[in-house]
Amino acid sequence: MQKKLFIILAVIVVLFIALYFVMDYKNDKAVEESNNPYGTNDLEQSTIDQLDDPLYQNIILPDELEKKLDDNEDVVVYFFSPECIHCQNTTPYLVPIADELDVDMKKFNLLEFEKGWRTYGIEATPTLVYYEDGEEVDRITGSQPEDMFRAFFNEYVVEGK
């Protein structure tokens, strides 16, 4: 009886190990086959799930953002986390507004680049920030109505073009 129980437990353990490797392989394949702008395959699952989502393209990496700010460029950055429910609710209407107004809105993934919280003074997600000449001018924090984002873009980006 004990021998049967041991065999059953051993089979279950082997199955779980095999399942782990299959899932790991599947995730690696998904990252390889997608448009991965992150420069690494070591990504959180929620980020992997968004790699081919058209709403989460135009990702900016920390070094790229730092260079833009150091070069005194104007840039609009949407700080988000793939696991943030407010980001998941805001992104589907924010991105089309930015596209409609021809705003080059960069997206900064705070789940993958956690130092961004401290570096850019982000207290909550989502946060939309406008930098002019490399300096922060204004920001919107949290889930806000569409009109607020549209007014933000119109005031800082569209009128300046």
PDB file of C-alpha atoms in Angstrom:
ATOM      1  CA  MET A   1       0.000   0.000   0.000  1.00  0.00           C
ATOM      2  CA  GLN A   2       2.783   2.429   0.931  1.00  0.00           C
ATOM      3  CA  LYS A   3       4.659   1.537  -2.221  1.00  0.00           C
ATOM      4  CA  LYS A   4       1.622   2.416  -4.393  1.00  0.00           C
ATOM      5  CA  LEU A   5       1.191   5.723  -2.579  1.00  0.00           C
ATOM      6  CA  PHE A   6       4.865   6.534  -3.093  1.00  0.00           C
ATOM      7  CA  ILE A   7       4.618   5.750  -6.819  1.00  0.00           C
ATOM      8  CA  ILE A   8       1.501   7.898  -7.196  1.00  0.00           C
ATOM      9  CA  LEU A   9       3.167  10.815  -5.407  1.00  0.00           C
ATOM     10  CA  ALA A  10       6.304  10.416  -7.515  1.00  0.00           C
ATOM     11  CA  VAL A  11       4.236  10.487 -10.719  1.00  0.00           C
ATOM     12  CA  ILE A  12       2.426  13.628  -9.545  1.00  0.00           C
ATOM     13  CA  VAL A  13       5.727  15.361  -8.745  1.00  0.00           C
ATOM     14  CA  VAL A  14       7.150  14.405 -12.151  1.00  0.00           C
ATOM     15  CA  LEU A  15       4.007  15.730 -13.861  1.00  0.00           C
ATOM     16  CA  PHE A  16       4.277  19.065 -12.044  1.00  0.00           C
ATOM     17  CA  ILE A  17       7.937  19.371 -12.993  1.00  0.00           C
ATOM     18  CA  ALA A  18       7.114  18.564 -16.619  1.00  0.00           C
ATOM     19  CA  LEU A  19       4.278  21.102 -16.567  1.00  0.00           C
ATOM     20  CA  TYR A  20       6.659  23.759 -15.248  1.00  0.00           C
ATOM     21  CA  PHE A  21       9.120  23.138 -18.093  1.00  0.00           C
ATOM     22  CA  VAL A  22       6.367  23.105 -20.721  1.00  0.00           C
ATOM     23  CA  MET A  23       5.008  26.446 -19.465  1.00  0.00           C
ATOM     24  CA  ASP A  24       8.501  27.922 -19.290  1.00  0.00           C
ATOM     25  CA  TYR A  25       9.209  26.790 -22.859  1.00  0.00           C
ATOM     26  CA  LYS A  26       5.861  28.172 -24.026  1.00  0.00           C
ATOM     27  CA  ASN A  27       6.610  31.571 -22.464  1.00  0.00           C
ATOM     28  CA  ASP A  28      10.102  31.660 -23.981  1.00  0.00           C
ATOM     29  CA  LYS A  29       8.621  30.882 -27.400  1.00  0.00           C
ATOM     30  CA  ALA A  30       5.976  33.591 -26.965  1.00  0.00           C
ATOM     31  CA  VAL A  31       8.660  36.151 -26.116  1.00  0.00           C
ATOM     32  CA  GLU A  32      10.866  35.088 -29.050  1.00  0.00           C
ATOM     33  CA  GLU A  33       8.005  35.191 -31.559  1.00  0.00           C
ATOM     34  CA  SER A  34       6.610  38.526 -30.426  1.00  0.00           C
ATOM     35  CA  ASN A  35       7.708  42.088 -30.933  1.00  0.00           C
ATOM     36  CA  ASN A  36       9.738  42.291 -27.697  1.00  0.00           C
ATOM     37  CA  PRO A  37      11.030  45.828 -27.110  1.00  0.00           C
ATOM     38  CA  TYR A  38      12.369  45.094 -23.615  1.00  0.00           C
ATOM     39  CA  GLY A  39      15.769  43.724 -24.567  1.00  0.00           C
ATOM     40  CA  THR A  40      15.405  40.689 -22.298  1.00  0.00           C
ATOM     41  CA  ASN A  41      13.449  37.455 -22.201  1.00  0.00           C
ATOM     42  CA  ASP A  42      13.219  37.575 -18.402  1.00  0.00           C
ATOM     43  CA  LEU A  43       9.788  39.210 -18.251  1.00  0.00           C
ATOM     44  CA  GLU A  44       6.815  38.925 -15.929  1.00  0.00           C
ATOM     45  CA  GLN A  45       3.914  36.888 -17.319  1.00  0.00           C
ATOM     46  CA  SER A  46       1.625  39.931 -17.394  1.00  0.00           C
ATOM     47  CA  THR A  47       4.172  41.759 -19.575  1.00  0.00           C
ATOM     48  CA  ILE A  48       4.508  38.740 -21.880  1.00  0.00           C
ATOM     49  CA  ASP A  49       0.726  38.729 -22.279  1.00  0.00           C
ATOM     50  CA  GLN A  50       0.868  42.340 -23.558  1.00  0.00           C
ATOM     51  CA  LEU A  51       3.791  42.015 -25.977  1.00  0.00           C
ATOM     52  CA  ASP A  52       1.607  41.798 -29.084  1.00  0.00           C
ATOM     53  CA  ASP A  53      -1.231  43.973 -27.770  1.00  0.00           C
ATOM     54  CA  PRO A  54      -1.449  47.063 -30.008  1.00  0.00           C
ATOM     55  CA  LEU A  55      -2.333  49.193 -26.978  1.00  0.00           C
ATOM     56  CA  TYR A  56       1.020  48.439 -25.350  1.00  0.00           C
ATOM     57  CA  GLN A  57       3.447  49.241 -28.146  1.00  0.00           C
ATOM     58  CA  ASN A  58       5.795  52.256 -28.242  1.00  0.00           C
ATOM     59  CA  ILE A  59       7.566  51.102 -25.066  1.00  0.00           C
ATOM     60  CA  ILE A  60      10.401  53.312 -23.857  1.00  0.00           C
ATOM     61  CA  LEU A  61      13.285  51.789 -21.914  1.00  0.00           C
ATOM     62  CA  PRO A  62      14.832  53.572 -18.919  1.00  0.00           C
ATOM     63  CA  ASP A  63      18.053  54.443 -20.784  1.00  0.00           C
ATOM     64  CA  GLU A  64      16.088  55.880 -23.712  1.00  0.00           C
ATOM     65  CA  LEU A  65      13.939  58.051 -21.444  1.00  0.00           C
ATOM     66  CA  GLU A  66      16.954  59.235 -19.492  1.00  0.00           C
ATOM     67  CA  LYS A  67      18.709  60.195 -22.747  1.00  0.00           C
ATOM     68  CA  LYS A  68      15.670  62.120 -24.020  1.00  0.00           C
ATOM     69  CA  LEU A  69      15.429  64.060 -20.773  1.00  0.00           C
ATOM     70  CA  ASP A  70      19.197  64.691 -20.646  1.00  0.00           C
ATOM     71  CA  ASP A  71      19.005  65.961 -24.244  1.00  0.00           C
ATOM     72  CA  ASN A  72      16.238  68.398 -23.161  1.00  0.00           C
ATOM     73  CA  GLU A  73      13.657  66.814 -25.454  1.00  0.00           C
ATOM     74  CA  ASP A  74       9.890  67.107 -25.151  1.00  0.00           C
ATOM     75  CA  VAL A  75       8.292  63.753 -24.369  1.00  0.00           C
ATOM     76  CA  VAL A  76       4.958  62.388 -23.175  1.00  0.00           C
ATOM     77  CA  VAL A  77       5.305  59.278 -21.007  1.00  0.00           C
ATOM     78  CA  TYR A  78       2.568  56.950 -19.807  1.00  0.00           C
ATOM     79  CA  PHE A  79       3.822  55.115 -16.705  1.00  0.00           C
ATOM     80  CA  PHE A  80       1.873  51.881 -16.245  1.00  0.00           C
ATOM     81  CA  SER A  81       1.952  48.414 -14.782  1.00  0.00           C
ATOM     82  CA  PRO A  82       0.496  45.436 -16.653  1.00  0.00           C
ATOM     83  CA  GLU A  83      -0.987  44.248 -13.356  1.00  0.00           C
ATOM     84  CA  CYS A  84      -2.682  47.560 -12.473  1.00  0.00           C
ATOM     85  CA  ILE A  85      -6.460  47.342 -12.882  1.00  0.00           C
ATOM     86  CA  HIS A  86      -6.700  51.117 -13.346  1.00  0.00           C
ATOM     87  CA  CYS A  87      -4.143  50.925 -16.167  1.00  0.00           C
ATOM     88  CA  GLN A  88      -6.093  48.078 -17.754  1.00  0.00           C
ATOM     89  CA  ASN A  89      -9.211  50.265 -17.664  1.00  0.00           C
ATOM     90  CA  THR A  90      -7.526  53.519 -18.774  1.00  0.00           C
ATOM     91  CA  THR A  91      -5.266  52.301 -21.591  1.00  0.00           C
ATOM     92  CA  PRO A  92      -8.108  51.242 -23.966  1.00  0.00           C
ATOM     93  CA  TYR A  93      -9.348  54.827 -24.233  1.00  0.00           C
ATOM     94  CA  LEU A  94      -6.124  56.763 -23.569  1.00  0.00           C
ATOM     95  CA  VAL A  95      -4.100  55.203 -26.408  1.00  0.00           C
ATOM     96  CA  PRO A  96      -6.748  55.911 -29.089  1.00  0.00           C
ATOM     97  CA  ILE A  97      -6.996  59.541 -27.894  1.00  0.00           C
ATOM     98  CA  ALA A  98      -3.207  59.906 -28.197  1.00  0.00           C
ATOM     99  CA  ASP A  99      -3.301  58.312 -31.656  1.00  0.00           C
ATOM    100  CA  GLU A 100      -6.202  60.513 -32.781  1.00  0.00           C
ATOM    101  CA  LEU A 101      -4.340  63.664 -31.694  1.00  0.00           C
ATOM    102  CA  ASP A 102      -1.069  62.385 -33.206  1.00  0.00           C
ATOM    103  CA  VAL A 103       0.684  62.368 -29.819  1.00  0.00           C
ATOM    104  CA  ASP A 104       3.818  60.220 -29.617  1.00  0.00           C
ATOM    105  CA  MET A 105       3.027  58.798 -26.179  1.00  0.00           C
ATOM    106  CA  LYS A 106       5.840  56.600 -24.885  1.00  0.00           C
ATOM    107  CA  LYS A 107       4.931  53.826 -22.453  1.00  0.00           C
ATOM    108  CA  PHE A 108       7.120  52.992 -19.444  1.00  0.00           C
ATOM    109  CA  ASN A 109       6.478  49.609 -17.789  1.00  0.00           C
ATOM    110  CA  LEU A 110       6.980  50.063 -14.040  1.00  0.00           C
ATOM    111  CA  LEU A 111       6.569  46.343 -13.357  1.00  0.00           C
ATOM    112  CA  GLU A 112       9.674  45.568 -15.405  1.00  0.00           C
ATOM    113  CA  PHE A 113      11.594  48.728 -14.497  1.00  0.00           C
ATOM    114  CA  GLU A 114      10.803  49.278 -10.824  1.00  0.00           C
ATOM    115  CA  LYS A 115      13.472  51.964 -10.363  1.00  0.00           C
ATOM    116  CA  GLY A 116      11.209  54.212 -12.426  1.00  0.00           C
ATOM    117  CA  TRP A 117       8.918  54.639  -9.425  1.00  0.00           C
ATOM    118  CA  ARG A 118      11.616  56.457  -7.496  1.00  0.00           C
ATOM    119  CA  THR A 119      13.469  58.044 -10.419  1.00  0.00           C
ATOM    120  CA  TYR A 120      10.361  59.762 -11.801  1.00  0.00           C
ATOM    121  CA  GLY A 121       8.459  60.246  -8.534  1.00  0.00           C
ATOM    122  CA  ILE A 122       5.597  57.982  -9.536  1.00  0.00           C
ATOM    123  CA  GLU A 123       3.187  57.424  -6.655  1.00  0.00           C
ATOM    124  CA  ALA A 124       0.442  55.492  -8.451  1.00  0.00           C
ATOM    125  CA  THR A 125      -0.410  54.040 -11.824  1.00  0.00           C
ATOM    126  CA  PRO A 126      -1.439  55.031 -14.330  1.00  0.00           C
ATOM    127  CA  THR A 127       0.500  58.294 -14.492  1.00  0.00           C
ATOM    128  CA  LEU A 128       0.786  60.426 -17.613  1.00  0.00           C
ATOM    129  CA  VAL A 129       3.642  62.960 -17.598  1.00  0.00           C
ATOM    130  CA  TYR A 130       4.571  65.698 -20.049  1.00  0.00           C
ATOM    131  CA  TYR A 131       8.234  66.737 -20.122  1.00  0.00           C
ATOM    132  CA  GLU A 132       9.236  69.904 -21.968  1.00  0.00           C
ATOM    133  CA  ASP A 133      12.896  70.616 -22.604  1.00  0.00           C
ATOM    134  CA  GLY A 134      13.689  67.619 -20.388  1.00  0.00           C
ATOM    135  CA  GLU A 135      11.761  68.973 -17.378  1.00  0.00           C
ATOM    136  CA  GLU A 136       8.420  67.814 -16.032  1.00  0.00           C
ATOM    137  CA  VAL A 137       5.645  70.305 -16.768  1.00  0.00           C
ATOM    138  CA  ASP A 138       2.535  68.456 -15.577  1.00  0.00           C
ATOM    139  CA  ARG A 139       1.101  65.039 -14.830  1.00  0.00           C
ATOM    140  CA  ILE A 140      -2.179  63.207 -14.448  1.00  0.00           C
ATOM    141  CA  THR A 141      -2.277  60.419 -11.885  1.00  0.00           C
ATOM    142  CA  GLY A 142      -4.828  57.650 -11.607  1.00  0.00           C
ATOM    143  CA  SER A 143      -7.788  56.629 -13.681  1.00  0.00           C
ATOM    144  CA  GLN A 144      -9.360  59.813 -15.038  1.00  0.00           C
ATOM    145  CA  PRO A 145     -12.131  60.597 -17.530  1.00  0.00           C
ATOM    146  CA  GLU A 146     -11.348  60.732 -21.238  1.00  0.00           C
ATOM    147  CA  ASP A 147     -11.969  64.492 -21.364  1.00  0.00           C
ATOM    148  CA  MET A 148      -9.194  65.119 -18.849  1.00  0.00           C
ATOM    149  CA  PHE A 149      -6.616  63.252 -20.955  1.00  0.00           C
ATOM    150  CA  ARG A 150      -7.818  64.958 -24.123  1.00  0.00           C
ATOM    151  CA  ALA A 151      -7.523  68.387 -22.460  1.00  0.00           C
ATOM    152  CA  PHE A 152      -4.033  67.485 -21.178  1.00  0.00           C
ATOM    153  CA  PHE A 153      -2.844  66.550 -24.670  1.00  0.00           C
ATOM    154  CA  ASN A 154      -4.479  69.621 -26.212  1.00  0.00           C
ATOM    155  CA  GLU A 155      -2.931  71.984 -23.677  1.00  0.00           C
ATOM    156  CA  TYR A 156       0.603  70.645 -23.659  1.00  0.00           C
ATOM    157  CA  VAL A 157       1.218  68.738 -26.854  1.00  0.00           C
ATOM    158  CA  VAL A 158      -1.205  69.549 -29.663  1.00  0.00           C
ATOM    159  CA  GLU A 159      -1.133  73.344 -29.223  1.00  0.00           C
ATOM    160  CA  GLY A 160       2.668  73.273 -29.128  1.00  0.00           C
ATOM    161  CA  LYS A 161       2.977  71.589 -32.535  1.00  0.00           C
TER     162      LYS A 161
END
